[in-house]
Rosetta silent file (secondary structure, phi, psi, omega in degrees, C-alpha in Angstrom):
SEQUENCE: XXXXXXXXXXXXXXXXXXXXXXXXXXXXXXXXXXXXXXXXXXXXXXXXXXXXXXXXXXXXXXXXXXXXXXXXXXXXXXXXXXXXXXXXXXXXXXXXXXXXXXXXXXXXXXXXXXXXXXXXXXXXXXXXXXXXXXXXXXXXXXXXXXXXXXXXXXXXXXXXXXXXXXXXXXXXXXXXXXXXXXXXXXXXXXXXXXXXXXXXXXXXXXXXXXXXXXXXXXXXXXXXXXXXXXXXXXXXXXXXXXXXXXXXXXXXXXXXXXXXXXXXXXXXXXXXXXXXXXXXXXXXXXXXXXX
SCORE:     score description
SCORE:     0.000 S_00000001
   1 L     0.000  151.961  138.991  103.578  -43.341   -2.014 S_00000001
   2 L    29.153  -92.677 -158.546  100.446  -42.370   -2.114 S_00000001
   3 L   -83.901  -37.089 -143.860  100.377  -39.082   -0.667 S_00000001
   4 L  -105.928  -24.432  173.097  103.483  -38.317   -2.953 S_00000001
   5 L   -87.208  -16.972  171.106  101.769  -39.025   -6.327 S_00000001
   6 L   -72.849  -29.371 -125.699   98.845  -36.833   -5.494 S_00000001
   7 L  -131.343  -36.053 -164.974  101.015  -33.788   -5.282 S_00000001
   8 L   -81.582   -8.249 -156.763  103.917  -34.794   -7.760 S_00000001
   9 L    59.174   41.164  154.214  101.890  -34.680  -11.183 S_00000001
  10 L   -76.153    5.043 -147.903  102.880  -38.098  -11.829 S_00000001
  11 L  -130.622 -177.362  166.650   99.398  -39.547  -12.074 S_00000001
  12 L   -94.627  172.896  149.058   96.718  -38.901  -14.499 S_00000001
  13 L   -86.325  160.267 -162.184   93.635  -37.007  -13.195 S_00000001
  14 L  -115.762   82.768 -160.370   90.465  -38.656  -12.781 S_00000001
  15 L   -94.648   -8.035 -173.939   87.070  -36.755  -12.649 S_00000001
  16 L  -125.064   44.260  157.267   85.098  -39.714  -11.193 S_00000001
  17 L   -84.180  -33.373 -173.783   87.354  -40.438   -8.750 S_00000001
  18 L  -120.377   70.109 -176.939   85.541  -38.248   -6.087 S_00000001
  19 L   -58.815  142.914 -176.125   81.901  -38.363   -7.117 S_00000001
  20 L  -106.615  164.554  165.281   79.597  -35.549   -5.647 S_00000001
  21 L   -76.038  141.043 -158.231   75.940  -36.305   -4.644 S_00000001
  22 L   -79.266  157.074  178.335   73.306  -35.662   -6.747 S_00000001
  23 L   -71.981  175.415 -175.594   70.824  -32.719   -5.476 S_00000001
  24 L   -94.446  167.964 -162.826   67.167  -35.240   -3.928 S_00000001
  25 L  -102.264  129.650 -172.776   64.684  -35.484   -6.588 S_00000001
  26 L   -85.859  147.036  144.490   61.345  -33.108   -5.438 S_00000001
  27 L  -101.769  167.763 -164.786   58.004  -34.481   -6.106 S_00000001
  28 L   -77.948  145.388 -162.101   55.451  -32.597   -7.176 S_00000001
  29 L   -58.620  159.294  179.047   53.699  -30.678   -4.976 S_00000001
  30 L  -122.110  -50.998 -168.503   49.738  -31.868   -4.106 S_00000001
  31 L    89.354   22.028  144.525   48.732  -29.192   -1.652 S_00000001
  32 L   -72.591    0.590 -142.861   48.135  -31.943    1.131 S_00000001
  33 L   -76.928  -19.608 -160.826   51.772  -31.174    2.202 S_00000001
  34 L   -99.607   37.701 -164.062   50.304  -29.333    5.486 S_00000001
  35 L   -83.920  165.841  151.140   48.154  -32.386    6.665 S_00000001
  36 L   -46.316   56.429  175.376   48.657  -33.920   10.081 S_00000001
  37 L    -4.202  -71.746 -155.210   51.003  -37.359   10.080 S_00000001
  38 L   -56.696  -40.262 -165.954   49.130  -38.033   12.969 S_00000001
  39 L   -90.168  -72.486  137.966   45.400  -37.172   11.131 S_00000001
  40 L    10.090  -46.109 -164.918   46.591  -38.962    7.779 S_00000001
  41 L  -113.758   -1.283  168.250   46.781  -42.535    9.419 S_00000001
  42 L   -85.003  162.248 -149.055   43.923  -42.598   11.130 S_00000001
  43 L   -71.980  155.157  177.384   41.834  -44.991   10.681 S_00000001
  44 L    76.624   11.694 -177.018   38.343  -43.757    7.987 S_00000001
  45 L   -93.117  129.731 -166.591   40.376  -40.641    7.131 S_00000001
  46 L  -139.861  126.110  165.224   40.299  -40.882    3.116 S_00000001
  47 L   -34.999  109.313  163.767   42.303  -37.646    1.139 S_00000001
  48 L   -42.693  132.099 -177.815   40.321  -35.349   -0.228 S_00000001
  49 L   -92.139  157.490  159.994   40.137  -35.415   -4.510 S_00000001
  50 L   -54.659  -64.385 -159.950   40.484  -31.932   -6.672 S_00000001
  51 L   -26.868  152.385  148.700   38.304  -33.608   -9.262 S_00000001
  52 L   -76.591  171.376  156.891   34.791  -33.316   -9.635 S_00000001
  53 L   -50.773  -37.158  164.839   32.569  -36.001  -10.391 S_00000001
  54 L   -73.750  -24.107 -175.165   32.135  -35.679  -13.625 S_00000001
  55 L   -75.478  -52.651  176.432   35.472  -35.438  -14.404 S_00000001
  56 L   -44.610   -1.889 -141.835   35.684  -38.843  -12.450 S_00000001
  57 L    22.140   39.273  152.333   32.099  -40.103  -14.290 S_00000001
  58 L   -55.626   -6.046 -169.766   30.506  -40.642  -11.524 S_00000001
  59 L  -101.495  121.025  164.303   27.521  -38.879  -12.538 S_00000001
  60 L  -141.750  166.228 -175.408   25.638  -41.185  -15.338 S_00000001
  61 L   -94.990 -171.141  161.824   22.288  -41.058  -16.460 S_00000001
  62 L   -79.157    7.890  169.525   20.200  -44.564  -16.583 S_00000001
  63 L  -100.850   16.121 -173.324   20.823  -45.221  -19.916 S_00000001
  64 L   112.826  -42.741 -112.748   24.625  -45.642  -19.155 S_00000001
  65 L  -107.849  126.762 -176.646   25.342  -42.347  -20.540 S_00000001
  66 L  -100.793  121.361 -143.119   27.847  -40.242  -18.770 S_00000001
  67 L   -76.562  157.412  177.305   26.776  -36.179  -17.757 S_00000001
  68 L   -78.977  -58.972 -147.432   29.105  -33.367  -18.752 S_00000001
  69 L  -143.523  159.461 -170.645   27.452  -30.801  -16.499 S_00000001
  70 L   -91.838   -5.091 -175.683   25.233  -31.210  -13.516 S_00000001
  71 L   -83.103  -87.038  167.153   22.708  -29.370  -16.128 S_00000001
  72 L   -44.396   -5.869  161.752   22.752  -32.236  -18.053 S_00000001
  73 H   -41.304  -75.587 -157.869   22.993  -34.279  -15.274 S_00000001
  74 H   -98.711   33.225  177.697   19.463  -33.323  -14.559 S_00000001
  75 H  -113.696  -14.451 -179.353   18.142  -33.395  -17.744 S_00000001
  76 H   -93.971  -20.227  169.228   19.015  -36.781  -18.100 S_00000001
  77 L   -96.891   45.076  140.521   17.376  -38.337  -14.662 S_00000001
  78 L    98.163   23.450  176.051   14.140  -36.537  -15.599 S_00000001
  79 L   -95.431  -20.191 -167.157   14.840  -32.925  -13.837 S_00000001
  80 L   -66.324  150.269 -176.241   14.693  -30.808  -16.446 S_00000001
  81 H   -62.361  -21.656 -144.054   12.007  -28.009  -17.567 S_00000001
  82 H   -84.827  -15.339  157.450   11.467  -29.028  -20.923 S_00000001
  83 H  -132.608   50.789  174.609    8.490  -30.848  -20.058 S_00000001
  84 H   -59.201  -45.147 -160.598    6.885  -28.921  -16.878 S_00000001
  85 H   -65.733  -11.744 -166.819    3.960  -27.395  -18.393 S_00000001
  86 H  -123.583   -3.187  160.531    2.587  -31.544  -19.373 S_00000001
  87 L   -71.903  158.403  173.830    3.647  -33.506  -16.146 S_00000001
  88 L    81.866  179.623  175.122    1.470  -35.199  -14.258 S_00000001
  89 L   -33.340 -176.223  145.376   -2.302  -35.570  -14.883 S_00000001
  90 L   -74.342  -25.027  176.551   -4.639  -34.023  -17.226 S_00000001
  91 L   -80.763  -55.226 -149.905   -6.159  -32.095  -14.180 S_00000001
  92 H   -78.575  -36.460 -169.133   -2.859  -30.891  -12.622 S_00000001
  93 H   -61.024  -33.612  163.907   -1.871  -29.515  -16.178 S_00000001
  94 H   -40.786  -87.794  176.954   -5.365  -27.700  -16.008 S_00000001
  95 H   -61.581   -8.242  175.236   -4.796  -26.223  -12.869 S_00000001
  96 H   -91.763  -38.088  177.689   -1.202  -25.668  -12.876 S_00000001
  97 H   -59.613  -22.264  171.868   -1.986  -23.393  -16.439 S_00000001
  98 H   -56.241  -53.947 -162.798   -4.632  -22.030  -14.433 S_00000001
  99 H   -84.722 -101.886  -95.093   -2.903  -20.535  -11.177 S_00000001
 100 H   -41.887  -76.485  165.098   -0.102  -19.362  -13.417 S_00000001
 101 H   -27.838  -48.419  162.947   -2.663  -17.393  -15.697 S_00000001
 102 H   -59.059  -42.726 -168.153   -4.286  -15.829  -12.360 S_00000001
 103 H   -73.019  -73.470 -168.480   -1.060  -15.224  -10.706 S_00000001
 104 H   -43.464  -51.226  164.347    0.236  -13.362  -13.791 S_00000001
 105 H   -39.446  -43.950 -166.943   -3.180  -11.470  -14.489 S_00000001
 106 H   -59.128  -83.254  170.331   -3.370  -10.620  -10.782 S_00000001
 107 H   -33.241  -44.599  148.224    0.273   -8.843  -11.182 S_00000001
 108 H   -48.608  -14.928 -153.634   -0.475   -7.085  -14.479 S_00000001
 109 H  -110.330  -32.196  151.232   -3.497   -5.580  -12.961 S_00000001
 110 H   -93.661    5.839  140.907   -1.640   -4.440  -10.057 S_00000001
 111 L   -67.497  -25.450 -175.024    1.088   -2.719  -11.775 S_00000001
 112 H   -75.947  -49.711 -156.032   -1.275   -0.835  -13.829 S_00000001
 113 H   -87.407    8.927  160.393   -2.761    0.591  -10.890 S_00000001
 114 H   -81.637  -30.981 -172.943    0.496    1.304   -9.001 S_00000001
 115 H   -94.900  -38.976  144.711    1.582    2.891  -11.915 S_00000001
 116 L   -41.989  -40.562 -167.014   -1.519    4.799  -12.491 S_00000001
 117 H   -78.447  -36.610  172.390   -1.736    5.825   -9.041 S_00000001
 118 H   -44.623    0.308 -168.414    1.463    7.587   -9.442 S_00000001
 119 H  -132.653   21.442 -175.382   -0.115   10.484  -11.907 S_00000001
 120 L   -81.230  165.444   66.309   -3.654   10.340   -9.333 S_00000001
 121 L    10.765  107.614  173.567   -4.318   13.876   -8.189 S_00000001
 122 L   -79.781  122.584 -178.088   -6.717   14.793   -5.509 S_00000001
 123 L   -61.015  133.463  160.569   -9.780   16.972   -7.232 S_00000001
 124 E   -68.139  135.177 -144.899  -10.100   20.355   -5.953 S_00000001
 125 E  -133.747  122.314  173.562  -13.144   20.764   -3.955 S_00000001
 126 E  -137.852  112.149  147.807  -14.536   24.830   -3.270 S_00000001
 127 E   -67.006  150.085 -163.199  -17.931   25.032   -0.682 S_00000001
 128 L  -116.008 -157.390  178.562  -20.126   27.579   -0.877 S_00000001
 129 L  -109.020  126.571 -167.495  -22.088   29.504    1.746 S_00000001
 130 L   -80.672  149.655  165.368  -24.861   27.553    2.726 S_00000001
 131 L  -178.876 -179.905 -159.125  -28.496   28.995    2.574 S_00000001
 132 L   -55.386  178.540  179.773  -32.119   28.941    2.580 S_00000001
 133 L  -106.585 -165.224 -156.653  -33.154   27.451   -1.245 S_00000001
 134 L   -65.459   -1.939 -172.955  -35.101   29.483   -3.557 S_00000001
 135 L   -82.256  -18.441  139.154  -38.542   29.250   -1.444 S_00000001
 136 H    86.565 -122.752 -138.786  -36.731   31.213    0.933 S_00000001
 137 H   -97.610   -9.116 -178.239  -38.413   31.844    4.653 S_00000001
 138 H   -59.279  -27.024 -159.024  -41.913   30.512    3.328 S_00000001
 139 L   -84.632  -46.038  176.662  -40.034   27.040    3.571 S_00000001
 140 L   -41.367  140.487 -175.763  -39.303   27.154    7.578 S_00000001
 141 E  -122.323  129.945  153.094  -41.723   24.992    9.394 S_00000001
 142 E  -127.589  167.932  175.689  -42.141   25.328   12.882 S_00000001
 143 L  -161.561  165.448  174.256  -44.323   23.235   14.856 S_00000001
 144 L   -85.401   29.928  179.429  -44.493   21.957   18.224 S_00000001
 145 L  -109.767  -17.398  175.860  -42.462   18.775   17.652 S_00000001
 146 E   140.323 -158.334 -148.858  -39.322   21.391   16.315 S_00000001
 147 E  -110.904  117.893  146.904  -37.809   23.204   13.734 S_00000001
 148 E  -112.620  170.692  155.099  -36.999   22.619   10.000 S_00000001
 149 L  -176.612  132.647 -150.516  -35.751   24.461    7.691 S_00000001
 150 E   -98.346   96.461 -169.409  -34.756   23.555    4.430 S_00000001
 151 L   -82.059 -148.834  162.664  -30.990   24.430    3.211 S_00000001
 152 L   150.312  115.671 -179.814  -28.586   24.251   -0.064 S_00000001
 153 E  -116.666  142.782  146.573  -24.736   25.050   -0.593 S_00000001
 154 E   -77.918  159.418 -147.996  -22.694   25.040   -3.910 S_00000001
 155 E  -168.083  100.002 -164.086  -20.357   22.978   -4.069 S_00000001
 156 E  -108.602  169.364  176.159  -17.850   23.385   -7.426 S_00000001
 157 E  -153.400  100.451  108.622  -15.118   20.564   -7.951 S_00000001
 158 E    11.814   51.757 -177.718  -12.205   20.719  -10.186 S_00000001
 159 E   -93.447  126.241 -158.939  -10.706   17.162  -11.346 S_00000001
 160 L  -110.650   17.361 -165.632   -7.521   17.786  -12.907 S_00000001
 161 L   -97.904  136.414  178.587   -6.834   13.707  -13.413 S_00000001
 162 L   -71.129  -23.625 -170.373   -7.143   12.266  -17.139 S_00000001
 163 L   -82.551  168.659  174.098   -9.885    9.801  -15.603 S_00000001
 164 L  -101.787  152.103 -175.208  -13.412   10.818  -14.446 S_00000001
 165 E  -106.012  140.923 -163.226  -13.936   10.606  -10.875 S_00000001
 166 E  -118.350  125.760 -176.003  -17.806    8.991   -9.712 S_00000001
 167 E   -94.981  117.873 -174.401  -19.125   10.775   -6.485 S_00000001
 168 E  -107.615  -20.773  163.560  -21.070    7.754   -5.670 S_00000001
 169 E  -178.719  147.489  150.424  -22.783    9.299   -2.466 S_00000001
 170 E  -112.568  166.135  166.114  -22.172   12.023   -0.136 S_00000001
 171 E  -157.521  146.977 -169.487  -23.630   12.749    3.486 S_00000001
 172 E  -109.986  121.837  152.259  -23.893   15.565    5.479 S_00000001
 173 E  -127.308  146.625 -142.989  -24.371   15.359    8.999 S_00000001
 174 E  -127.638   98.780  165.299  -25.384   18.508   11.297 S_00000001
 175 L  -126.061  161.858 -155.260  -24.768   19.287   14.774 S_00000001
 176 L  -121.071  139.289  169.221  -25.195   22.429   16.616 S_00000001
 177 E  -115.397  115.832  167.777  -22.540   23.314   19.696 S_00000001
 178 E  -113.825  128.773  173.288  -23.735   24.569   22.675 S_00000001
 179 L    63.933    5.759  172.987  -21.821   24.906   26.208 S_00000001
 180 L   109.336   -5.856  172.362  -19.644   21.793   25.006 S_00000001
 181 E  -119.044  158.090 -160.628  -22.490   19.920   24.091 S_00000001
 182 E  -130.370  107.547  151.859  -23.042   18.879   19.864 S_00000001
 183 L   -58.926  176.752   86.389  -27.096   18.411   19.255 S_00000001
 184 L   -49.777  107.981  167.929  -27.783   16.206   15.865 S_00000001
 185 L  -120.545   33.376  176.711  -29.778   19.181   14.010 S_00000001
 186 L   132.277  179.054 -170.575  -30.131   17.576   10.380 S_00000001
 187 E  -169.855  153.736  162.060  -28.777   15.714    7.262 S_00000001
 188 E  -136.014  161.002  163.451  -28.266   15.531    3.657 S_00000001
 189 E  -154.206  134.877  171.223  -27.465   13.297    1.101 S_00000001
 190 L  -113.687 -171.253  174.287  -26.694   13.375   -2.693 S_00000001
 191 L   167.761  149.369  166.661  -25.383   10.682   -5.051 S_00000001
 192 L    64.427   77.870 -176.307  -24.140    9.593   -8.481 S_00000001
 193 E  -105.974   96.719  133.690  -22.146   12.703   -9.418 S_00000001
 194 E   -19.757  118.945  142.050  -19.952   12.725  -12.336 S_00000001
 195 E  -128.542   90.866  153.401  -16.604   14.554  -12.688 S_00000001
 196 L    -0.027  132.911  177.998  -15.586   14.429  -16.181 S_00000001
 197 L   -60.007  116.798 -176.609  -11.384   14.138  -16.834 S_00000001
 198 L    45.666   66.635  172.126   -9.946   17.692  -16.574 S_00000001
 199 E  -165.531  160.624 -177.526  -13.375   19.820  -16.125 S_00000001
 200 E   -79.506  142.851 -178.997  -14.940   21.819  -13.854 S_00000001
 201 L  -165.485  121.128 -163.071  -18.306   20.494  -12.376 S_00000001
 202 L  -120.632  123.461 -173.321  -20.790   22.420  -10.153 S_00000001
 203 E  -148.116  161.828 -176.597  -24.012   20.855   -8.555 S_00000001
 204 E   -91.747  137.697 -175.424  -26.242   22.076   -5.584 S_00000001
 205 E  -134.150  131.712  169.836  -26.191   19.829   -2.622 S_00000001
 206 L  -111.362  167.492 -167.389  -29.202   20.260   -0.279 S_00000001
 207 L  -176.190  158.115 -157.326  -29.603   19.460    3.122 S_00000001
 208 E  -105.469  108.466  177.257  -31.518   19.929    5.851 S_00000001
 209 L  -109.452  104.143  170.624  -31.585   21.527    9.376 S_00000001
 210 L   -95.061    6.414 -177.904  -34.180   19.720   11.418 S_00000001
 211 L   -12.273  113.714 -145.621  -34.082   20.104   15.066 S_00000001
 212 E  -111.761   97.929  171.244  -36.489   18.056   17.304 S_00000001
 213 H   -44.950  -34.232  142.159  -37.278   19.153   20.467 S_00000001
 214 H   -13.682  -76.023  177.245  -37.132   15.345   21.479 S_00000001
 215 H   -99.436   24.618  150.972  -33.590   15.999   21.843 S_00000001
 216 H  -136.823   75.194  153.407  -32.938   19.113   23.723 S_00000001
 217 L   -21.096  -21.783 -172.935  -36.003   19.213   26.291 S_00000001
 218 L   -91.171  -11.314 -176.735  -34.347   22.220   27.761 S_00000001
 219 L    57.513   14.579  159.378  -35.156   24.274   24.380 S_00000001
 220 H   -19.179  -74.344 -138.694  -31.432   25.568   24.913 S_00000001
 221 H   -81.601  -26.607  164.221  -30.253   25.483   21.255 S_00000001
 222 H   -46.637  -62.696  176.273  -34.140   27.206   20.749 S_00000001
 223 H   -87.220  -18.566  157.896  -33.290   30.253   22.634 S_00000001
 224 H   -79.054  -26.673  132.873  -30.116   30.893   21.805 S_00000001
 225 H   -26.646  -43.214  172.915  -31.023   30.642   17.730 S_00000001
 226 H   -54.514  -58.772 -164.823  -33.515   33.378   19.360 S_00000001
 227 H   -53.722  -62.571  174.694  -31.124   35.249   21.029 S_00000001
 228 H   -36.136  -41.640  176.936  -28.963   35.266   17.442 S_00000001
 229 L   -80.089   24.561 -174.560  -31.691   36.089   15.828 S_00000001
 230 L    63.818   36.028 -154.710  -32.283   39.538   17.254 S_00000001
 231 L  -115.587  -34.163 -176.562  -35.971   38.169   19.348 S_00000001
 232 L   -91.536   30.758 -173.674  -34.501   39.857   22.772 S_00000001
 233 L    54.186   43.819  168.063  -33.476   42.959   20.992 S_00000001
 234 L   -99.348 -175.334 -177.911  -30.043   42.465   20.794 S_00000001
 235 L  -107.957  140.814 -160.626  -28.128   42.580   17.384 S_00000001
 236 L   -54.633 -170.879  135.887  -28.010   39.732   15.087 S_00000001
 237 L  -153.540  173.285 -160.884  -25.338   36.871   14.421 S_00000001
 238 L   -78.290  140.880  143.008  -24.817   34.077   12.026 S_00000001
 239 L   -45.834  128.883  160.259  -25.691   31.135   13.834 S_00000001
 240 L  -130.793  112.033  172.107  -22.762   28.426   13.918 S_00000001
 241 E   -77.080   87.944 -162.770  -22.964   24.673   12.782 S_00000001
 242 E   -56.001  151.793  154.415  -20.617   21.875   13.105 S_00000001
 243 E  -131.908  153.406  167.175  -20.922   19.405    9.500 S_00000001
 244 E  -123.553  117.022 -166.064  -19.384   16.312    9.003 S_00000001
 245 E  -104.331  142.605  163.511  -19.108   15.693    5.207 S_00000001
 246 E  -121.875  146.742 -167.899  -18.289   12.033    4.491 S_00000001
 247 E  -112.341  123.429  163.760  -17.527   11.475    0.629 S_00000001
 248 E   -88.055  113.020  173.358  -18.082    7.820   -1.112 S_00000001
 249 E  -126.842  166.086  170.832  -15.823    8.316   -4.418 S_00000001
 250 E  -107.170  135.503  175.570  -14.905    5.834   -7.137 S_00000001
 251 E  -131.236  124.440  175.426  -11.480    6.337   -8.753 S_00000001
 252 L    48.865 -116.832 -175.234  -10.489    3.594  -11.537 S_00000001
 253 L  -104.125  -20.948 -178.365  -11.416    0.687   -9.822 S_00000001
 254 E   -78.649   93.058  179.921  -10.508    1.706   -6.268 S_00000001
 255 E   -73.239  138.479  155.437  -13.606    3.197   -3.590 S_00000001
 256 E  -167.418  128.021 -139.202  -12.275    5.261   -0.854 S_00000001
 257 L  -125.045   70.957  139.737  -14.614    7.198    1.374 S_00000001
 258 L  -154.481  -80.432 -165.629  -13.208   10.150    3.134 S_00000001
 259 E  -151.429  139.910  176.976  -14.195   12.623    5.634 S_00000001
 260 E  -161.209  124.018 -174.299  -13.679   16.409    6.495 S_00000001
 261 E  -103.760  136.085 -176.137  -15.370   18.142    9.735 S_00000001
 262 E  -146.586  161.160  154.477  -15.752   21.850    9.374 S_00000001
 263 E  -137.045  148.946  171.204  -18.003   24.708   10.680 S_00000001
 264 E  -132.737  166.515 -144.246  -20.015   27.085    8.939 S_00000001
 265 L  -118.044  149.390 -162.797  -21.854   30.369    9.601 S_00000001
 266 L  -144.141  105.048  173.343  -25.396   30.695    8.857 S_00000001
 267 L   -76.077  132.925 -157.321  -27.523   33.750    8.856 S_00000001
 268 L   -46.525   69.594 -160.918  -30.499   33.654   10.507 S_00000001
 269 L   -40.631   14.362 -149.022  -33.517   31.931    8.508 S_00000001
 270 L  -136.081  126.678  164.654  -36.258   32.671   10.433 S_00000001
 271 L   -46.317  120.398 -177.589  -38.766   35.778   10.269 S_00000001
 272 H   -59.739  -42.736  173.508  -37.869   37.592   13.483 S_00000001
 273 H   -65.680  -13.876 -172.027  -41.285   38.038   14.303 S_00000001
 274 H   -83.581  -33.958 -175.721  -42.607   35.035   13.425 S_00000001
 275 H   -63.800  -44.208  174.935  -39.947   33.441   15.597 S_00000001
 276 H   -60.719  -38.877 -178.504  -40.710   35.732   18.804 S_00000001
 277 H   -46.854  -57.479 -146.894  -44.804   34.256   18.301 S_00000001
 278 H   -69.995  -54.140  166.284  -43.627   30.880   17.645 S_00000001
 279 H   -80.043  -27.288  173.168  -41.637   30.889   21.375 S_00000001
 280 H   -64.853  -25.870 -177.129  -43.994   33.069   23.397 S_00000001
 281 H  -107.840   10.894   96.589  -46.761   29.793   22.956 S_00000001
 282 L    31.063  -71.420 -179.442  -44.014   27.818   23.804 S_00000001
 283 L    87.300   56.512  174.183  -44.187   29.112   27.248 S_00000001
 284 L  -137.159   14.188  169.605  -40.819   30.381   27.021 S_00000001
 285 H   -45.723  -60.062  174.103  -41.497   34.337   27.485 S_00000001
 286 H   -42.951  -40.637 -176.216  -40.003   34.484   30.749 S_00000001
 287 H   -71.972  -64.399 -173.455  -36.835   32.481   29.928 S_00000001
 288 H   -41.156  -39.759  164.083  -36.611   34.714   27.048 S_00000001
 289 H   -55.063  -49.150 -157.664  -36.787   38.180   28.644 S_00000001
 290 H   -79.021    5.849  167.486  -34.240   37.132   30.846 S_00000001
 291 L   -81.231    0.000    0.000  -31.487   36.601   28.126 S_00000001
């Protein structure tokens, strides 16, 4: 039997009597494995490739010739730099060397002066105490249209900057405040003022205080210069004068114009006596006693 010969050792053994199944053969992996069955079969859906194009040659130039690189790609349809500066016209080559040349000039010229501005300075500026000039009270006019009277401060400046700085104009304007209201009472002006790279430089600036009866009818800013002035026999004080200085300077290439409001003290310019005469025909004795 059979069964009795398996068991008895009577038989030979066999190894390929009982074959086992081979392990399934893998294929190699794509990294598509996690697509959709359902999305895979539809219809216009086409598998994405790894490849590039080039590796594929799909990229060629028009002479046949198949690109490496998308650099050569686009050196070969006519994209390339190598002749920018000569497409096109005779005009556009003009004008393209043109803006270039402008653009770039434009940009050197403001980097210097960005870089320049970084070492600017501000000049030091010292005002002096304003006063009559050398003609001294002989100079005062009065008449019955108003008052001059003919001023002059020092004025020293300091530029600590390797460049020279060009005062190209200054102007003084003069108002006098009384009760809340600011007269016009004068002007000055100078111009074309040097200050030399690291130097000191001191000039006289003159200026004027004219005052026009035209604009205070009430002779207000008149009697109280009186009053200041000792005329009712009180004890002096300086007279005080807003100014407005505005400065036009030149720095390198750059103008910039600006401004600084101050008051200054003035001692009284006027002969006292000449001054009490000069308001008694006036008509203003009465107002005057009573101050």
């Amino acid at each position: 039997m059979a069964h009795n010969d398996q068991y008895s050792g009577n038989h030979d053994f066999n190894p390929y009597s009982n074959p086992q199944p081979h392990a399934p053969y893998e294929e190699p992996t794509t990294g598509y494995e996690n697509i959709d069955s359902n999305t895979a079969y539809q219809p216009g859906y086409k598998q994405a490739d790894a490849s590039s194009g080039f590796d594929r040659e799909e990229y060629g130039s028009p002479r046949g010739e198949k690109a490496q690189n998308f650099g050569q790609y686009r050196r070969t349809r006519g994209y390339g730099y190598e002749n920018a500066w000569t497409k096109g016209s005779r005009l556009s080559c003009v004008g393209r060397f043109f803006c270039c040349t402008l653009l770039i000039g434009i940009f050197i010229l403001v980097s210097i002066v960005l870089a320049l501005a970084l070492w600017i300075r501000p000049p030091s500026v010292i005002i002096g105490t304003p006063g009559l000039t050398s003609a001294g009270t002989s100079a005062v006019q009065l008449n019955n249209t108003g008052i001059t009277v003919p001023l002059q401060v020092n004025i020293s400046v300091s530029n600590p900057n390797y460049f020279s700085v060009e005062l190209k104009k200054v102007t003084l304007d003069l108002t006098y405040p009384l009760k809340g209201n600011d007269t016009a009472i004068g002007n000055g002006t100078k111009s074309d003022v040097t200050f030399h790279s690291h130097s000191n430089t001191s000039f006289t600036f003159p200026f004027d205080v004219n005052y026009q009866f035209s604009t205070d009818p009430t002779y207000a800013i008149l009697l109280d210069m009186a009053n200041k002035c000792g005329v009712t026999g009180g004890s002096q004080s300086d007279l005080k004068i807003d100014y407005k200085v505005t400065v036009d300077i030149k720095i390198l290439l750059v103008s910039i114009s600006p401004s600084i409001s101050n008051t200054f003290s003035l001692s009284c310019p006027f002969d006292q006596s000449e001054l009490e005469s000069f308001v008694k025909s006036l008509g203003l004795s009465s107002i005057l006693g009573s101050l």
